[in-house]
Amino acid sequence: MPSVPTAQYSNTAVATKLFEGMAMGLAALVSDLPGRGEFIRTERCGLAVEPGVQGHLEGVRRLLARRADLPGMGARARAAVARRYSWEAVERDLVDFYGALCSGPG
């Protein structure tokens, strides 16, 4: 699932499709941009490549050369999404955030 920046979207935004693919157990191939590359490297669940067609083409080649590693990358991707971005993982932060909004300043 390549993630290539476009003029329409911010370079710092992380596409929902990235997390959807990871939740399905797919290894990620992303542009090495803020919010993406570091996450993928830390979780060891895919590759972060130079933004643009050539970077992504090289990333596909590297992934194909490492086919045996893809199931492990996919499993780590699924685990990372469940651990960091599931409803259970973000519930407390959301409850605290909305509680602070409702209580107002001070």
XYZ file of N, CA and C in Angstrom:
318
model
N 0.835 -1.175 0.000
C 0.000 0.000 0.000
C 0.880 1.239 0.000
N 1.288 1.745 -1.142
C 2.137 2.917 -1.155
C 1.408 4.146 -0.636
N 2.168 4.992 0.018
C 1.633 6.243 0.536
C 2.506 7.359 -0.010
N 2.034 8.029 -1.040
C 2.807 9.058 -1.715
C 2.172 10.410 -1.438
N 2.973 11.414 -0.995
C 2.396 12.728 -0.727
C 1.912 13.391 -2.012
N 0.846 14.156 -1.898
C 0.333 14.923 -3.031
C 0.102 16.352 -2.569
N -0.095 17.244 -3.515
C -0.358 18.637 -3.170
C -1.666 18.784 -2.402
N -2.569 17.837 -2.579
C -3.878 17.916 -1.936
C -3.792 17.667 -0.432
N -2.810 16.882 -0.001
C -2.719 16.498 1.402
C -1.406 16.964 2.000
N -1.442 17.275 3.268
C -0.255 17.721 3.989
C 0.783 16.611 4.059
N 2.042 16.979 3.993
C 3.117 15.999 4.124
C 3.181 15.393 5.511
N 2.600 16.048 6.511
C 2.656 15.509 7.867
C 1.434 14.675 8.211
N 0.449 14.640 7.347
C -0.743 13.834 7.606
C -0.417 12.357 7.392
N -1.043 11.518 8.168
C -0.880 10.077 7.994
C -2.217 9.535 7.515
N -2.211 8.946 6.348
C -3.442 8.488 5.716
C -4.075 7.332 6.480
N -5.394 7.371 6.558
C -6.140 6.285 7.194
C -5.850 4.962 6.506
N -5.652 4.995 5.189
C -5.394 3.750 4.456
C -4.149 3.045 4.965
N -3.178 3.801 5.472
C -1.985 3.168 6.036
C -2.371 2.279 7.207
N -3.146 2.827 8.135
C -3.534 2.061 9.317
C -4.504 0.937 8.972
N -5.357 1.152 7.985
C -6.271 0.089 7.561
C -5.490 -1.096 7.001
N -4.514 -0.818 6.160
C -3.693 -1.888 5.606
C -2.897 -2.606 6.677
N -2.331 -1.837 7.588
C -1.566 -2.444 8.677
C -2.462 -3.302 9.558
N -3.676 -2.835 9.830
C -4.611 -3.607 10.656
C -4.983 -4.927 9.985
N -4.874 -4.974 8.651
C -5.148 -6.213 7.917
C -3.911 -7.102 7.841
N -2.811 -6.658 8.448
C -1.601 -7.469 8.465
C -0.715 -7.303 7.251
N -0.794 -6.139 6.598
C 0.045 -5.878 5.434
C 1.270 -5.071 5.835
N 2.413 -5.412 5.263
C 3.611 -4.604 5.448
C 3.376 -3.244 4.793
N 3.955 -2.204 5.370
C 3.737 -0.842 4.877
C 4.907 -0.375 4.020
N 4.604 0.383 2.990
C 5.585 1.070 2.163
C 5.164 2.529 2.144
N 5.938 3.390 2.808
C 5.537 4.786 2.970
C 6.658 5.729 2.565
N 6.281 6.946 2.213
C 7.257 8.006 2.025
C 7.850 8.348 3.382
N 9.146 8.574 3.415
C 9.834 8.874 4.667
C 9.593 10.336 5.028
N 8.431 10.579 5.600
C 7.997 11.911 5.998
C 7.628 11.885 7.475
N 7.540 13.065 8.106
C 7.174 13.103 9.530
C 5.882 12.342 9.797
N 5.892 11.566 10.870
C 4.715 10.819 11.272
C 4.585 9.464 10.613
N 5.370 9.209 9.589
C 5.272 7.941 8.863
C 6.542 7.112 9.017
N 7.636 7.661 8.506
C 8.880 6.903 8.453
C 9.355 6.395 9.797
N 9.387 7.276 10.779
C 9.864 6.868 12.101
C 8.983 5.768 12.688
N 7.673 5.903 12.532
C 6.744 4.896 13.042
C 7.017 3.536 12.400
N 7.179 3.507 11.087
C 7.407 2.252 10.369
C 8.743 1.639 10.781
N 9.776 2.472 10.914
C 11.084 1.946 11.336
C 11.038 1.427 12.764
N 10.406 2.179 13.658
C 10.328 1.771 15.060
C 9.602 0.446 15.207
N 8.513 0.287 14.503
C 7.701 -0.927 14.612
C 8.217 -2.069 13.732
N 9.183 -1.753 12.842
C 9.752 -2.776 11.953
C 8.660 -3.501 11.161
N 7.753 -2.698 10.597
C 6.590 -3.286 9.928
C 6.489 -2.893 8.462
N 7.602 -2.526 7.861
C 7.602 -2.152 6.457
C 8.827 -1.340 6.126
N 8.717 -0.532 5.080
C 9.828 0.299 4.638
C 9.392 1.749 4.492
N 10.289 2.651 4.854
C 10.114 4.077 4.608
C 11.124 4.460 3.535
N 10.646 5.062 2.457
C 11.491 5.345 1.302
C 11.435 6.828 0.949
N 12.360 7.233 0.083
C 12.346 8.605 -0.412
C 11.007 8.881 -1.090
N 10.409 10.044 -0.812
C 9.142 10.375 -1.470
C 9.303 10.409 -2.994
N 8.283 9.992 -3.681
C 8.290 10.035 -5.136
C 8.287 8.657 -5.762
N 8.096 8.649 -7.058
C 7.952 7.399 -7.798
C 9.202 6.532 -7.690
N 10.378 7.119 -7.873
C 11.607 6.318 -7.845
C 11.837 5.688 -6.477
N 11.588 6.445 -5.418
C 11.742 5.904 -4.074
C 10.801 4.745 -3.821
N 9.573 4.883 -4.269
C 8.595 3.813 -4.070
C 8.892 2.602 -4.951
N 9.378 2.837 -6.148
C 9.769 1.722 -7.009
C 10.892 0.925 -6.356
N 11.880 1.618 -5.827
C 12.975 0.936 -5.127
C 12.448 0.203 -3.895
N 11.503 0.794 -3.188
C 10.907 0.136 -2.026
C 10.193 -1.152 -2.396
N 9.452 -1.134 -3.495
C 8.776 -2.352 -3.963
C 9.817 -3.420 -4.281
N 10.890 -3.016 -4.947
C 11.953 -3.986 -5.263
C 12.554 -4.572 -3.991
N 12.799 -3.722 -3.012
C 13.374 -4.209 -1.748
C 12.417 -5.162 -1.041
N 11.133 -4.835 -1.035
C 10.156 -5.733 -0.406
C 10.074 -7.068 -1.145
N 10.093 -7.018 -2.461
C 10.053 -8.262 -3.231
C 11.285 -9.123 -2.963
N 12.421 -8.474 -2.757
C 13.650 -9.213 -2.455
C 13.614 -9.824 -1.055
N 12.721 -9.311 -0.221
C 12.613 -9.794 1.166
C 11.254 -10.455 1.399
N 10.752 -11.156 0.440
C 9.421 -11.775 0.549
C 9.259 -12.590 1.821
N 10.309 -13.280 2.225
C 10.217 -14.127 3.422
C 9.963 -13.301 4.679
N 10.328 -12.013 4.657
C 10.133 -11.141 5.821
C 8.736 -10.523 5.880
N 7.995 -10.589 4.791
C 6.698 -9.905 4.729
C 5.694 -10.392 5.771
N 5.559 -11.691 6.019
C 4.600 -12.105 7.054
C 4.931 -11.528 8.437
N 6.201 -11.486 8.787
C 6.592 -10.905 10.074
C 6.323 -9.414 10.130
N 6.626 -8.713 9.040
C 6.328 -7.279 8.976
C 4.833 -7.051 9.129
N 4.046 -7.859 8.441
C 2.592 -7.725 8.521
C 2.067 -7.993 9.916
N 2.615 -8.999 10.580
C 2.185 -9.310 11.952
C 2.546 -8.172 12.899
N 3.744 -7.601 12.728
C 4.133 -6.456 13.569
C 3.266 -5.237 13.263
N 2.883 -5.066 11.990
C 2.000 -3.957 11.614
C 0.656 -4.081 12.318
N 0.079 -5.266 12.266
C -1.222 -5.492 12.906
C -1.129 -5.246 14.415
N -0.077 -5.761 15.033
C 0.099 -5.594 16.478
C 0.298 -4.127 16.849
N 1.055 -3.386 16.040
C 1.303 -1.971 16.328
C 0.019 -1.159 16.275
N -0.803 -1.408 15.266
C -2.070 -0.679 15.149
C -2.981 -1.013 16.322
N -3.062 -2.281 16.675
C -3.921 -2.676 17.802
C -3.430 -2.063 19.104
N -2.123 -2.040 19.289
C -1.548 -1.527 20.529
C -1.649 -0.004 20.637
N -1.470 0.698 19.526
C -1.362 2.149 19.587
C -2.598 2.907 19.121
N -3.420 2.300 18.259
C -4.489 3.068 17.629
C -5.870 2.441 17.712
N -6.040 1.365 18.423
C -7.374 0.783 18.578
C -8.205 1.674 19.495
N -9.515 1.464 19.493
C -10.379 2.239 20.390
C -9.959 2.044 21.838
N -9.596 0.827 22.182
C -9.178 0.556 23.558
C -7.922 1.344 23.916
N -7.031 1.504 22.951
C -5.777 2.210 23.202
C -5.973 3.717 23.355
N -6.920 4.293 22.634
C -7.086 5.748 22.673
C -8.259 6.196 23.535
N -8.997 5.261 24.091
C -10.196 5.595 24.864
C -9.903 6.583 25.992
N -8.918 6.305 26.822
C -8.625 7.164 27.973
C -8.265 8.578 27.524
N -7.428 8.696 26.482
C -7.054 10.016 25.976
C -8.275 10.788 25.491
N -9.172 10.116 24.790
C -10.375 10.786 24.292
C -11.303 11.206 25.429
N -11.491 10.344 26.406
C -12.342 10.677 27.555
C -11.760 11.878 28.293
N -10.455 11.879 28.521
C -9.813 13.004 29.205
C -9.930 14.290 28.393
N -9.720 14.193 27.082
C -9.788 15.359 26.216
C -11.182 15.979 26.229
N -12.203 15.152 26.021
C -13.567 15.679 25.997
C -14.015 16.134 27.381
N -13.525 15.485 28.413
C -13.823 15.937 29.772
C -13.274 17.328 30.022
N -12.053 17.579 29.548
C -11.446 18.899 29.704
C -12.211 19.946 28.901
N -12.668 19.596 27.716
C -13.452 20.535 26.911
C -14.763 20.900 27.604
N -15.410 19.909 28.172
C -16.710 20.135 28.812
C -16.586 20.926 30.107
N -15.473 20.782 30.796
C -15.322 21.481 32.076
C -14.893 22.928 31.893
N -14.453 23.281 30.704
C -14.094 24.662 30.421
C -12.742 25.044 30.989
N -12.369 26.332 30.851
C -11.064 26.802 31.334
C -10.981 26.733 32.857
N -9.750 26.500 33.301
C -9.502 26.548 34.744
C -9.744 25.289 35.364
